[in-house]
């Protein structure tokens, strides 16, 4: 039958497939900007007002640090995806038995999903580098139990399981190509974690703050480089790749560390990054202007498309930290001033978010 079709049919079909594959490429080449909705504060808007604020800003992805019922209900029908958290203090129970995670999923996920678009569960936050030695070995067992529960309730294909790691999990991060994990973490937790993520079709969550690197080394790191402003860039002497921003160098040091332990095919989402608009005394870097530059240039960089020098075809997917200034975070100043908004929804500075 097919042989009877004229040649130009195949030519047209080929062109169509070719064009479609190109379209796919250009659609997938720019990543997303989400915002962390942290709530360590006693003066925030109601979750329903927050949904309106996010919509008004064109933000379609958010992340919270727990499974607060009021928040998850408020996002029902909003079409805003939300990554939720199983908290560090529940890790031990979650690692202990699947009956715990079955119950946890039944009471914290299933009542809301899919009207509330829960897209991922962050199991613990920065467990690998929270100084919680005992917790480290609980991490992957807890993730596996959460995953098994999602499978049991038939939602594992749409809700991913991962866990945010801090850059402190790295032994070496400079130059980026030399990135490596702390040797004592590799066998106990890093390899099992990456192997789980690969099998489950999930991604590594990474919290990366050029701000903290800059403020600790402002004599050697250029502010323009940290803020994604025009700069001459930094060349990695091992492979000649040129870095125009500190964030991309940090992310590539994680990719290099993953490559070094044999996982060059696990994707990454930056679950936190940001810059404070006010800082503690004698601290270099915090200012409204710098925060506006960092986050504004970050949004532009992500939406322009493309990945890091080591993974140029993998779009950057980033959650900014954070939506609000949070008055009950550790003081005195820096940690409480990462917000894009004041609690009354006034902007701390004005940048486009989409
Ligand atoms: C929901 O969000 C997705 C992705 O942001 C968008 O493509 C889609 O059009 C939205 N649907 C509605 C009903 O708003």
mmCIF file of C-alpha atoms and ligand atoms in Angstrom:
data_model
loop_
_atom_site.group_PDB
_atom_site.id
_atom_site.type_symbol
_atom_site.label_atom_id
_atom_site.label_comp_id
_atom_site.label_asym_id
_atom_site.label_seq_id
_atom_site.Cartn_x
_atom_site.Cartn_y
_atom_site.Cartn_z
ATOM 1 C CA UNK A 1 0.000 0.000 0.000
ATOM 2 C CA UNK A 2 2.586 2.511 1.105
ATOM 3 C CA UNK A 3 4.573 1.904 -2.060
ATOM 4 C CA UNK A 4 1.671 3.231 -4.083
ATOM 5 C CA UNK A 5 1.927 6.660 -2.455
ATOM 6 C CA UNK A 6 3.770 9.247 -4.528
ATOM 7 C CA UNK A 7 7.242 10.250 -3.487
ATOM 8 C CA UNK A 8 6.295 13.833 -2.693
ATOM 9 C CA UNK A 9 3.971 12.496 -0.009
ATOM 10 C CA UNK A 10 6.957 11.060 1.826
ATOM 11 C CA UNK A 11 8.857 14.231 1.262
ATOM 12 C CA UNK A 12 6.015 16.263 2.772
ATOM 13 C CA UNK A 13 5.699 13.827 5.668
ATOM 14 C CA UNK A 14 9.403 14.028 6.316
ATOM 15 C CA UNK A 15 9.273 17.842 6.325
ATOM 16 C CA UNK A 16 6.339 17.775 8.736
ATOM 17 C CA UNK A 17 8.104 15.437 11.152
ATOM 18 C CA UNK A 18 11.220 17.541 10.839
ATOM 19 C CA UNK A 19 9.330 20.770 11.581
ATOM 20 C CA UNK A 20 7.490 19.216 14.509
ATOM 21 C CA UNK A 21 10.738 18.003 16.016
ATOM 22 C CA UNK A 22 12.199 21.505 15.634
ATOM 23 C CA UNK A 23 9.140 23.003 17.336
ATOM 24 C CA UNK A 24 9.469 20.530 20.180
ATOM 25 C CA UNK A 25 13.058 21.606 20.556
ATOM 26 C CA UNK A 26 12.315 25.319 20.685
ATOM 27 C CA UNK A 27 9.397 24.777 23.078
ATOM 28 C CA UNK A 28 11.474 22.758 25.509
ATOM 29 C CA UNK A 29 14.569 24.928 25.348
ATOM 30 C CA UNK A 30 13.409 27.557 27.813
ATOM 31 C CA UNK A 31 12.850 26.549 31.404
ATOM 32 C CA UNK A 32 10.420 27.775 34.029
ATOM 33 C CA UNK A 33 10.450 30.303 36.837
ATOM 34 C CA UNK A 34 8.629 29.320 40.009
ATOM 35 C CA UNK A 35 8.591 30.951 43.419
ATOM 36 C CA UNK A 36 8.983 29.455 46.903
ATOM 37 C CA UNK A 37 6.040 30.356 49.073
ATOM 38 C CA UNK A 38 7.713 30.254 52.484
ATOM 39 C CA UNK A 39 5.511 31.017 55.456
ATOM 40 C CA UNK A 40 7.812 31.503 58.429
ATOM 41 C CA UNK A 41 6.003 34.724 59.311
ATOM 42 C CA UNK A 42 3.003 35.912 61.317
ATOM 43 C CA UNK A 43 1.861 38.696 59.003
ATOM 44 C CA UNK A 44 1.263 37.105 55.592
ATOM 45 C CA UNK A 45 -1.767 37.341 53.304
ATOM 46 C CA UNK A 46 -4.258 34.485 53.390
ATOM 47 C CA UNK A 47 -3.411 31.583 51.039
ATOM 48 C CA UNK A 48 -6.402 32.563 48.868
ATOM 49 C CA UNK A 49 -4.966 36.078 48.469
ATOM 50 C CA UNK A 50 -1.577 34.535 47.668
ATOM 51 C CA UNK A 51 -3.135 32.550 44.814
ATOM 52 C CA UNK A 52 -4.473 35.830 43.396
ATOM 53 C CA UNK A 53 -1.085 37.506 43.825
ATOM 54 C CA UNK A 54 0.709 34.681 41.978
ATOM 55 C CA UNK A 55 -1.843 34.765 39.174
ATOM 56 C CA UNK A 56 -1.503 38.542 38.849
ATOM 57 C CA UNK A 57 2.267 38.065 38.494
ATOM 58 C CA UNK A 58 1.886 35.311 35.892
ATOM 59 C CA UNK A 59 3.560 32.746 38.150
ATOM 60 C CA UNK A 60 2.409 29.206 37.371
ATOM 61 C CA UNK A 61 4.668 27.214 39.695
ATOM 62 C CA UNK A 62 5.198 27.423 43.414
ATOM 63 C CA UNK A 63 6.765 25.414 46.201
ATOM 64 C CA UNK A 64 5.911 25.112 49.878
ATOM 65 C CA UNK A 65 7.803 23.445 52.699
ATOM 66 C CA UNK A 66 5.005 21.323 54.133
ATOM 67 C CA UNK A 67 1.518 20.120 53.170
ATOM 68 C CA UNK A 68 -0.510 22.809 54.925
ATOM 69 C CA UNK A 69 -4.200 22.031 54.402
ATOM 70 C CA UNK A 70 -5.320 25.653 54.039
ATOM 71 C CA UNK A 71 -2.678 26.307 51.403
ATOM 72 C CA UNK A 72 -3.359 23.125 49.431
ATOM 73 C CA UNK A 73 -7.112 23.835 49.475
ATOM 74 C CA UNK A 74 -6.578 27.432 48.363
ATOM 75 C CA UNK A 75 -4.637 26.273 45.290
ATOM 76 C CA UNK A 76 -7.440 23.944 44.187
ATOM 77 C CA UNK A 77 -8.501 24.822 40.649
ATOM 78 C CA UNK A 78 -5.855 27.554 40.387
ATOM 79 C CA UNK A 79 -3.882 25.774 37.652
ATOM 80 C CA UNK A 80 -0.732 26.679 39.601
ATOM 81 C CA UNK A 81 1.480 23.636 40.183
ATOM 82 C CA UNK A 82 2.809 23.184 43.669
ATOM 83 C CA UNK A 83 5.732 21.204 45.051
ATOM 84 C CA UNK A 84 5.096 20.165 48.639
ATOM 85 C CA UNK A 85 7.392 18.998 51.425
ATOM 86 C CA UNK A 86 7.594 16.099 53.805
ATOM 87 C CA UNK A 87 9.330 17.784 56.717
ATOM 88 C CA UNK A 88 12.677 16.801 58.206
ATOM 89 C CA UNK A 89 11.103 15.751 61.504
ATOM 90 C CA UNK A 90 8.943 13.178 59.662
ATOM 91 C CA UNK A 91 11.889 11.617 57.865
ATOM 92 C CA UNK A 92 12.577 8.948 60.436
ATOM 93 C CA UNK A 93 8.955 7.729 60.448
ATOM 94 C CA UNK A 94 8.843 7.824 56.660
ATOM 95 C CA UNK A 95 12.037 5.756 56.426
ATOM 96 C CA UNK A 96 10.682 3.337 59.012
ATOM 97 C CA UNK A 97 7.643 1.961 57.247
ATOM 98 C CA UNK A 98 5.518 2.243 54.157
ATOM 99 C CA UNK A 99 2.419 2.150 56.323
ATOM 100 C CA UNK A 100 3.489 5.588 57.629
ATOM 101 C CA UNK A 101 3.953 6.999 54.108
ATOM 102 C CA UNK A 102 0.698 5.346 52.940
ATOM 103 C CA UNK A 103 -1.135 7.232 55.682
ATOM 104 C CA UNK A 104 0.841 10.402 54.982
ATOM 105 C CA UNK A 105 -0.044 10.308 51.282
ATOM 106 C CA UNK A 106 -3.675 9.479 52.098
ATOM 107 C CA UNK A 107 -4.035 12.475 54.407
ATOM 108 C CA UNK A 108 -1.717 15.040 52.795
ATOM 109 C CA UNK A 109 -1.785 14.406 49.045
ATOM 110 C CA UNK A 110 -4.825 12.439 47.909
ATOM 111 C CA UNK A 111 -7.474 14.775 49.428
ATOM 112 C CA UNK A 112 -6.142 17.640 47.268
ATOM 113 C CA UNK A 113 -4.750 16.044 44.116
ATOM 114 C CA UNK A 114 -5.497 16.512 41.219
ATOM 115 C CA UNK A 115 -7.642 19.637 41.771
ATOM 116 C CA UNK A 116 -4.547 21.039 43.418
ATOM 117 C CA UNK A 117 -1.780 20.367 40.937
ATOM 118 C CA UNK A 118 0.809 18.795 43.242
ATOM 119 C CA UNK A 119 3.744 18.021 40.934
ATOM 120 C CA UNK A 120 6.418 16.858 43.370
ATOM 121 C CA UNK A 121 7.165 15.938 46.961
ATOM 122 C CA UNK A 122 10.412 17.196 48.440
ATOM 123 C CA UNK A 123 11.319 14.570 51.028
ATOM 124 C CA UNK A 124 13.144 16.579 53.694
ATOM 125 C CA UNK A 125 15.021 19.792 52.993
ATOM 126 C CA UNK A 126 18.824 19.864 52.745
ATOM 127 C CA UNK A 127 19.000 16.643 54.764
ATOM 128 C CA UNK A 128 22.361 15.745 53.264
ATOM 129 C CA UNK A 129 23.871 18.909 54.559
ATOM 130 C CA UNK A 130 21.795 19.853 57.539
ATOM 131 C CA UNK A 131 24.486 18.497 59.839
ATOM 132 C CA UNK A 132 22.000 15.714 60.513
ATOM 133 C CA UNK A 133 24.390 12.770 60.256
ATOM 134 C CA UNK A 134 21.803 10.245 61.405
ATOM 135 C CA UNK A 135 19.192 11.568 59.019
ATOM 136 C CA UNK A 136 21.398 11.189 55.963
ATOM 137 C CA UNK A 137 21.025 7.423 55.919
ATOM 138 C CA UNK A 138 17.248 7.740 56.362
ATOM 139 C CA UNK A 139 16.836 9.872 53.268
ATOM 140 C CA UNK A 140 16.691 7.358 50.437
ATOM 141 C CA UNK A 141 14.650 4.766 52.401
ATOM 142 C CA UNK A 142 12.127 7.546 53.174
ATOM 143 C CA UNK A 143 12.000 8.587 49.499
ATOM 144 C CA UNK A 144 11.481 4.970 48.428
ATOM 145 C CA UNK A 145 8.582 4.547 50.851
ATOM 146 C CA UNK A 146 6.939 7.779 49.668
ATOM 147 C CA UNK A 147 7.364 6.602 46.090
ATOM 148 C CA UNK A 148 5.936 3.153 46.863
ATOM 149 C CA UNK A 149 2.893 4.841 48.409
ATOM 150 C CA UNK A 150 2.400 7.013 45.328
ATOM 151 C CA UNK A 151 2.627 3.891 43.171
ATOM 152 C CA UNK A 152 0.079 2.157 45.401
ATOM 153 C CA UNK A 153 -2.399 5.016 44.901
ATOM 154 C CA UNK A 154 -1.662 5.339 41.163
ATOM 155 C CA UNK A 155 -0.247 8.866 41.253
ATOM 156 C CA UNK A 156 3.464 8.087 40.908
ATOM 157 C CA UNK A 157 3.595 9.017 37.237
ATOM 158 C CA UNK A 158 2.455 12.616 37.828
ATOM 159 C CA UNK A 159 3.924 13.372 41.272
ATOM 160 C CA UNK A 160 7.704 13.202 41.428
ATOM 161 C CA UNK A 161 9.721 12.350 44.522
ATOM 162 C CA UNK A 162 13.004 14.123 45.193
ATOM 163 C CA UNK A 163 14.919 15.948 47.935
ATOM 164 C CA UNK A 164 16.702 19.329 47.826
ATOM 165 C CA UNK A 165 20.436 19.180 48.419
ATOM 166 C CA UNK A 166 22.583 22.155 49.434
ATOM 167 C CA UNK A 167 25.859 22.996 47.706
ATOM 168 C CA UNK A 168 27.480 22.043 51.001
ATOM 169 C CA UNK A 169 27.188 18.439 49.795
ATOM 170 C CA UNK A 170 30.084 19.233 47.438
ATOM 171 C CA UNK A 171 33.717 18.678 48.354
ATOM 172 C CA UNK A 172 34.964 20.733 45.379
ATOM 173 C CA UNK A 173 33.092 23.266 43.279
ATOM 174 C CA UNK A 174 35.859 25.177 41.542
ATOM 175 C CA UNK A 175 36.573 25.028 38.703
ATOM 176 C CA UNK A 176 33.126 23.660 37.826
ATOM 177 C CA UNK A 177 34.554 20.705 35.874
ATOM 178 C CA UNK A 178 36.284 19.542 39.075
ATOM 179 C CA UNK A 179 33.001 19.417 41.009
ATOM 180 C CA UNK A 180 32.755 16.448 43.337
ATOM 181 C CA UNK A 181 30.598 15.285 46.226
ATOM 182 C CA UNK A 182 32.020 14.910 49.726
ATOM 183 C CA UNK A 183 33.677 11.472 49.622
ATOM 184 C CA UNK A 184 32.012 10.222 52.815
ATOM 185 C CA UNK A 185 28.558 10.926 51.316
ATOM 186 C CA UNK A 186 29.058 9.201 47.971
ATOM 187 C CA UNK A 187 28.439 5.535 48.832
ATOM 188 C CA UNK A 188 26.003 5.959 51.741
ATOM 189 C CA UNK A 189 23.646 8.483 50.156
ATOM 190 C CA UNK A 190 24.621 10.196 46.890
ATOM 191 C CA UNK A 191 24.737 7.091 44.679
ATOM 192 C CA UNK A 192 21.561 5.571 46.161
ATOM 193 C CA UNK A 193 19.833 8.955 45.768
ATOM 194 C CA UNK A 194 20.833 9.436 42.124
ATOM 195 C CA UNK A 195 20.059 5.830 41.321
ATOM 196 C CA UNK A 196 16.570 6.220 42.839
ATOM 197 C CA UNK A 197 15.949 9.471 40.920
ATOM 198 C CA UNK A 198 17.008 7.807 37.684
ATOM 199 C CA UNK A 199 14.797 4.761 38.186
ATOM 200 C CA UNK A 200 11.810 6.843 39.268
ATOM 201 C CA UNK A 201 12.186 9.290 36.353
ATOM 202 C CA UNK A 202 12.651 12.126 38.809
ATOM 203 C CA UNK A 203 15.231 14.908 39.069
ATOM 204 C CA UNK A 204 17.764 16.229 41.546
ATOM 205 C CA UNK A 205 16.601 19.259 43.544
ATOM 206 C CA UNK A 206 19.425 21.727 44.229
ATOM 207 C CA UNK A 207 19.429 24.819 46.438
ATOM 208 C CA UNK A 208 22.110 27.189 45.112
ATOM 209 C CA UNK A 209 22.877 30.656 46.395
ATOM 210 C CA UNK A 210 25.561 32.665 44.597
ATOM 211 C CA UNK A 211 24.820 35.298 47.251
ATOM 212 C CA UNK A 212 26.398 33.246 50.046
ATOM 213 C CA UNK A 213 29.484 32.486 47.946
ATOM 214 C CA UNK A 214 29.803 36.151 47.015
ATOM 215 C CA UNK A 215 29.318 37.570 50.490
ATOM 216 C CA UNK A 216 31.934 35.186 51.928
ATOM 217 C CA UNK A 217 34.447 35.951 49.138
ATOM 218 C CA UNK A 218 33.609 39.442 47.893
ATOM 219 C CA UNK A 219 37.313 40.230 47.568
ATOM 220 C CA UNK A 220 37.753 37.575 44.870
ATOM 221 C CA UNK A 221 34.318 37.158 43.241
ATOM 222 C CA UNK A 222 33.079 39.924 40.947
ATOM 223 C CA UNK A 223 29.666 41.310 41.850
ATOM 224 C CA UNK A 224 28.695 41.585 38.168
ATOM 225 C CA UNK A 225 29.476 37.882 37.729
ATOM 226 C CA UNK A 226 27.339 37.007 40.743
ATOM 227 C CA UNK A 227 24.460 39.199 39.510
ATOM 228 C CA UNK A 228 24.352 37.956 35.867
ATOM 229 C CA UNK A 229 25.474 41.405 34.663
ATOM 230 C CA UNK A 230 27.796 41.950 31.703
ATOM 231 C CA UNK A 231 31.214 40.637 32.641
ATOM 232 C CA UNK A 232 34.238 39.049 31.019
ATOM 233 C CA UNK A 233 33.296 35.673 32.458
ATOM 234 C CA UNK A 234 35.391 32.939 34.012
ATOM 235 C CA UNK A 235 37.053 30.257 31.920
ATOM 236 C CA UNK A 236 37.253 26.724 33.254
ATOM 237 C CA UNK A 237 40.925 25.826 32.681
ATOM 238 C CA UNK A 238 40.139 22.114 32.331
ATOM 239 C CA UNK A 239 37.777 22.353 29.365
ATOM 240 C CA UNK A 240 37.844 25.970 28.175
ATOM 241 C CA UNK A 241 34.141 26.524 28.903
ATOM 242 C CA UNK A 242 33.315 30.141 29.671
ATOM 243 C CA UNK A 243 30.999 31.021 32.549
ATOM 244 C CA UNK A 244 29.071 34.279 32.517
ATOM 245 C CA UNK A 245 27.397 33.769 35.862
ATOM 246 C CA UNK A 246 28.254 32.276 39.219
ATOM 247 C CA UNK A 247 24.957 30.384 39.365
ATOM 248 C CA UNK A 248 25.772 28.494 36.153
ATOM 249 C CA UNK A 249 29.240 27.683 37.506
ATOM 250 C CA UNK A 250 27.678 26.375 40.722
ATOM 251 C CA UNK A 251 25.168 24.223 38.845
ATOM 252 C CA UNK A 252 27.859 22.807 36.589
ATOM 253 C CA UNK A 253 29.928 21.851 39.607
ATOM 254 C CA UNK A 254 26.928 19.734 40.666
ATOM 255 C CA UNK A 255 26.620 18.261 37.154
ATOM 256 C CA UNK A 256 30.347 17.478 37.157
ATOM 257 C CA UNK A 257 29.985 15.815 40.561
ATOM 258 C CA UNK A 258 27.083 13.742 39.221
ATOM 259 C CA UNK A 259 29.121 12.776 36.155
ATOM 260 C CA UNK A 260 32.007 11.748 38.399
ATOM 261 C CA UNK A 261 29.854 9.151 40.154
ATOM 262 C CA UNK A 262 28.373 7.862 36.904
ATOM 263 C CA UNK A 263 25.069 9.732 36.648
ATOM 264 C CA UNK A 264 25.214 12.048 33.649
ATOM 265 C CA UNK A 265 21.546 11.535 32.786
ATOM 266 C CA UNK A 266 19.671 12.717 35.874
ATOM 267 C CA UNK A 267 18.054 16.122 35.410
ATOM 268 C CA UNK A 268 18.102 18.999 37.863
ATOM 269 C CA UNK A 269 15.689 21.597 39.155
ATOM 270 C CA UNK A 270 16.999 24.545 41.174
ATOM 271 C CA UNK A 271 14.576 24.473 44.089
ATOM 272 C CA UNK A 272 15.947 27.607 45.760
ATOM 273 C CA UNK A 273 17.992 30.576 44.733
ATOM 274 C CA UNK A 274 17.728 34.243 45.589
ATOM 275 C CA UNK A 275 19.342 37.405 46.906
ATOM 276 C CA UNK A 276 18.483 39.466 49.999
ATOM 277 C CA UNK A 277 17.373 43.090 49.714
ATOM 278 C CA UNK A 278 18.743 43.921 53.171
ATOM 279 C CA UNK A 279 21.587 42.407 55.111
ATOM 280 C CA UNK A 280 23.269 42.167 58.455
ATOM 281 C CA UNK A 281 25.914 44.639 59.501
ATOM 282 C CA UNK A 282 29.198 44.614 57.536
ATOM 283 C CA UNK A 283 27.828 42.162 54.991
ATOM 284 C CA UNK A 284 28.730 42.723 51.340
ATOM 285 C CA UNK A 285 26.042 42.274 48.712
ATOM 286 C CA UNK A 286 22.574 42.735 50.171
ATOM 287 C CA UNK A 287 20.630 45.673 48.699
ATOM 288 C CA UNK A 288 17.351 46.234 46.924
ATOM 289 C CA UNK A 289 19.261 47.096 43.773
ATOM 290 C CA UNK A 290 21.376 43.922 43.864
ATOM 291 C CA UNK A 291 18.396 41.718 44.679
ATOM 292 C CA UNK A 292 16.474 43.262 41.779
ATOM 293 C CA UNK A 293 19.483 42.681 39.482
ATOM 294 C CA UNK A 294 19.989 39.082 40.573
ATOM 295 C CA UNK A 295 16.381 37.986 40.371
ATOM 296 C CA UNK A 296 15.538 40.121 37.339
ATOM 297 C CA UNK A 297 18.560 38.890 35.372
ATOM 298 C CA UNK A 298 17.885 35.332 36.541
ATOM 299 C CA UNK A 299 14.334 35.462 35.157
ATOM 300 C CA UNK A 300 15.643 36.824 31.854
ATOM 301 C CA UNK A 301 18.410 34.205 31.726
ATOM 302 C CA UNK A 302 16.001 31.328 32.372
ATOM 303 C CA UNK A 303 13.344 32.527 29.942
ATOM 304 C CA UNK A 304 15.903 33.237 27.204
ATOM 305 C CA UNK A 305 16.442 29.490 27.154
ATOM 306 C CA UNK A 306 19.337 27.088 27.008
ATOM 307 C CA UNK A 307 21.192 25.404 29.807
ATOM 308 C CA UNK A 308 24.574 25.630 31.473
ATOM 309 C CA UNK A 309 27.880 25.267 29.584
ATOM 310 C CA UNK A 310 28.120 21.582 30.601
ATOM 311 C CA UNK A 311 24.488 20.811 29.693
ATOM 312 C CA UNK A 312 23.598 23.437 27.077
ATOM 313 C CA UNK A 313 20.436 21.688 25.867
ATOM 314 C CA UNK A 314 18.914 21.226 29.295
ATOM 315 C CA UNK A 315 16.806 24.273 30.190
ATOM 316 C CA UNK A 316 17.266 25.931 33.570
ATOM 317 C CA UNK A 317 14.285 25.363 35.849
ATOM 318 C CA UNK A 318 14.358 27.591 38.892
ATOM 319 C CA UNK A 319 12.309 28.414 41.982
ATOM 320 C CA UNK A 320 13.188 31.829 43.385
ATOM 321 C CA UNK A 321 13.448 32.108 47.142
ATOM 322 C CA UNK A 322 11.143 33.648 48.146
ATOM 323 C CA UNK A 323 7.741 35.151 47.625
ATOM 324 C CA UNK A 324 7.643 37.150 50.876
ATOM 325 C CA UNK A 325 9.967 38.658 53.417
ATOM 326 C CA UNK A 326 9.469 36.343 56.396
ATOM 327 C CA UNK A 327 9.652 38.032 59.800
ATOM 328 C CA UNK A 328 10.054 34.858 61.857
ATOM 329 C CA UNK A 329 13.113 33.510 60.077
ATOM 330 C CA UNK A 330 16.477 33.622 61.844
ATOM 331 C CA UNK A 331 17.510 37.243 62.379
ATOM 332 C CA UNK A 332 18.569 39.777 62.543
ATOM 333 C CA UNK A 333 18.183 40.826 58.918
ATOM 334 C CA UNK A 334 19.504 38.850 55.932
ATOM 335 C CA UNK A 335 17.411 35.690 56.209
ATOM 336 C CA UNK A 336 14.261 37.750 56.678
ATOM 337 C CA UNK A 337 14.740 39.803 53.527
ATOM 338 C CA UNK A 338 14.831 37.398 50.594
ATOM 339 C CA UNK A 339 11.269 38.233 49.561
ATOM 340 C CA UNK A 340 10.046 39.658 46.265
ATOM 341 C CA UNK A 341 7.094 41.071 48.215
ATOM 342 C CA UNK A 342 6.360 42.592 51.586
ATOM 343 C CA UNK A 343 3.665 40.742 53.536
ATOM 344 C CA UNK A 344 1.089 43.336 52.420
ATOM 345 C CA UNK A 345 1.862 42.326 48.789
ATOM 346 C CA UNK A 346 3.689 45.534 47.986
ATOM 347 C CA UNK A 347 6.742 44.826 45.825
ATOM 348 C CA UNK A 348 10.149 45.098 47.504
ATOM 349 C CA UNK A 349 11.452 45.946 44.018
ATOM 350 C CA UNK A 350 9.901 45.791 40.614
ATOM 351 C CA UNK A 351 10.975 43.040 38.223
ATOM 352 C CA UNK A 352 8.990 41.093 35.626
ATOM 353 C CA UNK A 353 8.526 37.458 36.618
ATOM 354 C CA UNK A 354 7.365 36.031 33.307
HETATM 355 C C1 LIG B 1 -2.961 25.793 32.851
HETATM 356 O O1 LIG B 1 -1.565 26.020 32.840
HETATM 357 C C2 LIG B 1 -0.907 25.512 31.705
HETATM 358 C C3 LIG B 1 0.598 25.682 31.913
HETATM 359 O O2 LIG B 1 0.915 26.850 32.609
HETATM 360 C C4 LIG B 1 -1.438 26.222 30.454
HETATM 361 O O3 LIG B 1 -0.796 25.726 29.316
HETATM 362 C C5 LIG B 1 -2.937 25.998 30.369
HETATM 363 O O4 LIG B 1 -3.457 26.731 29.288
HETATM 364 C C6 LIG B 1 -3.625 26.419 31.658
HETATM 365 N N1 LIG B 1 -5.027 26.013 31.610
HETATM 366 C C7 LIG B 1 -5.992 26.818 32.016
HETATM 367 C C8 LIG B 1 -7.384 26.212 31.985
HETATM 368 O O5 LIG B 1 -5.812 27.949 32.412
#
